[in-house]
C-alpha positions as YAML, in Angstrom:
chain: A
units: angstrom
residues:
- id: 1
  name: GLY
  ca: [-22.60, -13.10, 28.66]
- id: 2
  name: PHE
  ca: [-20.63, -15.53, 25.97]
- id: 3
  name: HIS
  ca: [-17.69, -17.64, 26.61]
- id: 4
  name: ALA
  ca: [-15.09, -17.00, 24.10]
- id: 5
  name: GLN
  ca: [-15.75, -20.07, 21.70]
- id: 6
  name: GLU
  ca: [-19.98, -19.26, 21.75]
- id: 7
  name: ALA
  ca: [-18.39, -15.96, 20.80]
- id: 8
  name: ALA
  ca: [-16.16, -17.20, 18.31]
- id: 9
  name: GLU
  ca: [-17.97, -20.26, 17.04]
- id: 10
  name: ARG
  ca: [-21.01, -17.04, 16.42]
- id: 11
  name: SER
  ca: [-17.81, -14.99, 14.72]
- id: 12
  name: ARG
  ca: [-17.25, -18.15, 12.10]
- id: 13
  name: ALA
  ca: [-20.53, -18.41, 10.95]
- id: 14
  name: ILE
  ca: [-20.85, -14.38, 10.40]
- id: 15
  name: PHE
  ca: [-17.15, -14.78, 8.53]
- id: 16
  name: GLU
  ca: [-18.96, -17.38, 6.13]
- id: 17
  name: GLN
  ca: [-21.53, -16.04, 5.20]
- id: 18
  name: ALA
  ca: [-19.69, -12.71, 4.65]
- id: 19
  name: LEU
  ca: [-17.11, -15.02, 2.13]
- id: 20
  name: HIS
  ca: [-20.27, -16.66, 0.12]
- id: 21
  name: ILE
  ca: [-21.73, -12.67, -0.09]
- id: 22
  name: LEU
  ca: [-17.80, -12.16, -1.14]
- id: 23
  name: SER
  ca: [-17.52, -14.60, -3.91]
- id: 24
  name: GLY
  ca: [-18.55, -13.84, -7.43]
- id: 25
  name: PRO
  ca: [-17.99, -10.94, -8.46]
- id: 26
  name: LEU
  ca: [-16.32, -9.52, -5.64]
- id: 27
  name: ALA
  ca: [-14.01, -12.77, -5.26]
- id: 28
  name: CYS
  ca: [-11.03, -10.69, -6.61]
- id: 29
  name: THR
  ca: [-11.45, -8.08, -3.77]
- id: 30
  name: VAL
  ca: [-9.70, -5.98, -1.18]
- id: 31
  name: GLU
  ca: [-12.76, -7.07, 1.38]
- id: 32
  name: ARG
  ca: [-12.65, -10.60, 0.75]
- id: 33
  name: ALA
  ca: [-8.40, -10.69, 1.32]
- id: 34
  name: ASP
  ca: [-9.13, -8.70, 4.93]
- id: 35
  name: ALA
  ca: [-12.32, -11.28, 5.06]
- id: 36
  name: LEU
  ca: [-9.85, -14.65, 4.38]
- id: 37
  name: LYS
  ca: [-7.16, -12.79, 6.87]
- id: 38
  name: ASP
  ca: [-9.75, -12.19, 9.49]
- id: 39
  name: TYR
  ca: [-11.46, -15.52, 9.13]
- id: 40
  name: GLY
  ca: [-7.52, -17.36, 8.64]
- id: 41
  name: LYS
  ca: [-7.05, -15.77, 12.37]
- id: 42
  name: LEU
  ca: [-9.40, -16.79, 14.24]
- id: 43
  name: LEU
  ca: [-9.43, -20.68, 12.83]
- id: 44
  name: SER
  ca: [-5.69, -20.19, 13.87]
- id: 45
  name: CYS
  ca: [-6.92, -18.76, 17.74]
- id: 46
  name: PHE
  ca: [-9.93, -21.34, 18.62]
- id: 47
  name: ALA
  ca: [-10.33, -25.27, 17.78]
- id: 48
  name: PHE
  ca: [-13.88, -26.04, 15.76]
- id: 49
  name: ASP
  ca: [-15.28, -28.97, 14.15]
- id: 50
  name: ASN
  ca: [-14.78, -29.21, 10.21]
- id: 51
  name: ALA
  ca: [-13.37, -26.26, 9.54]
- id: 52
  name: PRO
  ca: [-11.39, -24.99, 6.91]
- id: 53
  name: ASP
  ca: [-7.16, -24.87, 6.82]
- id: 54
  name: ALA
  ca: [-6.28, -21.58, 8.45]
- id: 55
  name: GLN
  ca: [-3.40, -21.37, 6.89]
- id: 56
  name: ALA
  ca: [-5.05, -21.83, 3.51]
- id: 57
  name: LEU
  ca: [-7.00, -18.72, 4.14]
- id: 58
  name: LEU
  ca: [-3.83, -17.00, 5.28]
- id: 59
  name: ALA
  ca: [-2.10, -17.83, 2.24]
- id: 60
  name: GLU
  ca: [-5.80, -16.96, -0.50]
- id: 61
  name: SER
  ca: [-5.47, -13.12, 1.80]
- id: 62
  name: LEU
  ca: [-2.14, -12.87, 0.71]
- id: 63
  name: ARG
  ca: [-2.32, -13.82, -2.71]
- id: 64
  name: LEU
  ca: [-4.98, -11.45, -2.94]
- id: 65
  name: HIS
  ca: [-3.51, -8.09, -1.08]
- id: 66
  name: SER
  ca: [-0.52, -8.79, -2.67]
- id: 67
  name: GLU
  ca: [-2.01, -9.35, -6.45]
- id: 68
  name: LEU
  ca: [-4.58, -6.48, -5.59]
- id: 69
  name: LEU
  ca: [-2.46, -3.80, -3.44]
- id: 70
  name: GLY
  ca: [1.42, -4.67, -3.40]
- id: 71
  name: VAL
  ca: [3.58, -6.66, -1.54]
- id: 72
  name: TYR
  ca: [4.95, -3.82, 0.39]
- id: 73
  name: HIS
  ca: [1.47, -2.90, 1.76]
- id: 74
  name: PRO
  ca: [0.15, -2.25, 5.19]
- id: 75
  name: ARG
  ca: [-2.57, -4.83, 5.22]
- id: 76
  name: THR
  ca: [-0.12, -7.19, 2.68]
- id: 77
  name: ARG
  ca: [2.06, -7.18, 5.77]
- id: 78
  name: ASN
  ca: [0.34, -8.74, 8.21]
- id: 79
  name: VAL
  ca: [-0.54, -10.89, 6.46]
- id: 80
  name: MET
  ca: [3.08, -12.09, 5.97]
- id: 81
  name: ARG
  ca: [2.90, -11.78, 9.61]
- id: 82
  name: LEU
  ca: [0.14, -13.71, 10.40]
- id: 83
  name: LEU
  ca: [1.75, -16.67, 8.31]
- id: 84
  name: ASN
  ca: [5.36, -16.88, 9.62]
- id: 85
  name: ASP
  ca: [3.69, -17.00, 13.13]
...
């Protein structure tokens, strides 16, 4: 079985691949906003070498969610909660 850190490392690799795919024409999508949120949450919960800043990822997710869904949407409010934790 996997230990938590090993699973987190695998998740990080998958998120990085997904965010690469969700760039270019897919950069302004709810899917990318959700991936940024989940990646930022992962990075804020585990220690990684050379990791992007979790707060910056969450801030970008909030910007996209707000723009695409509005500030009162439950997904947007969830990102706000993560940034305030």
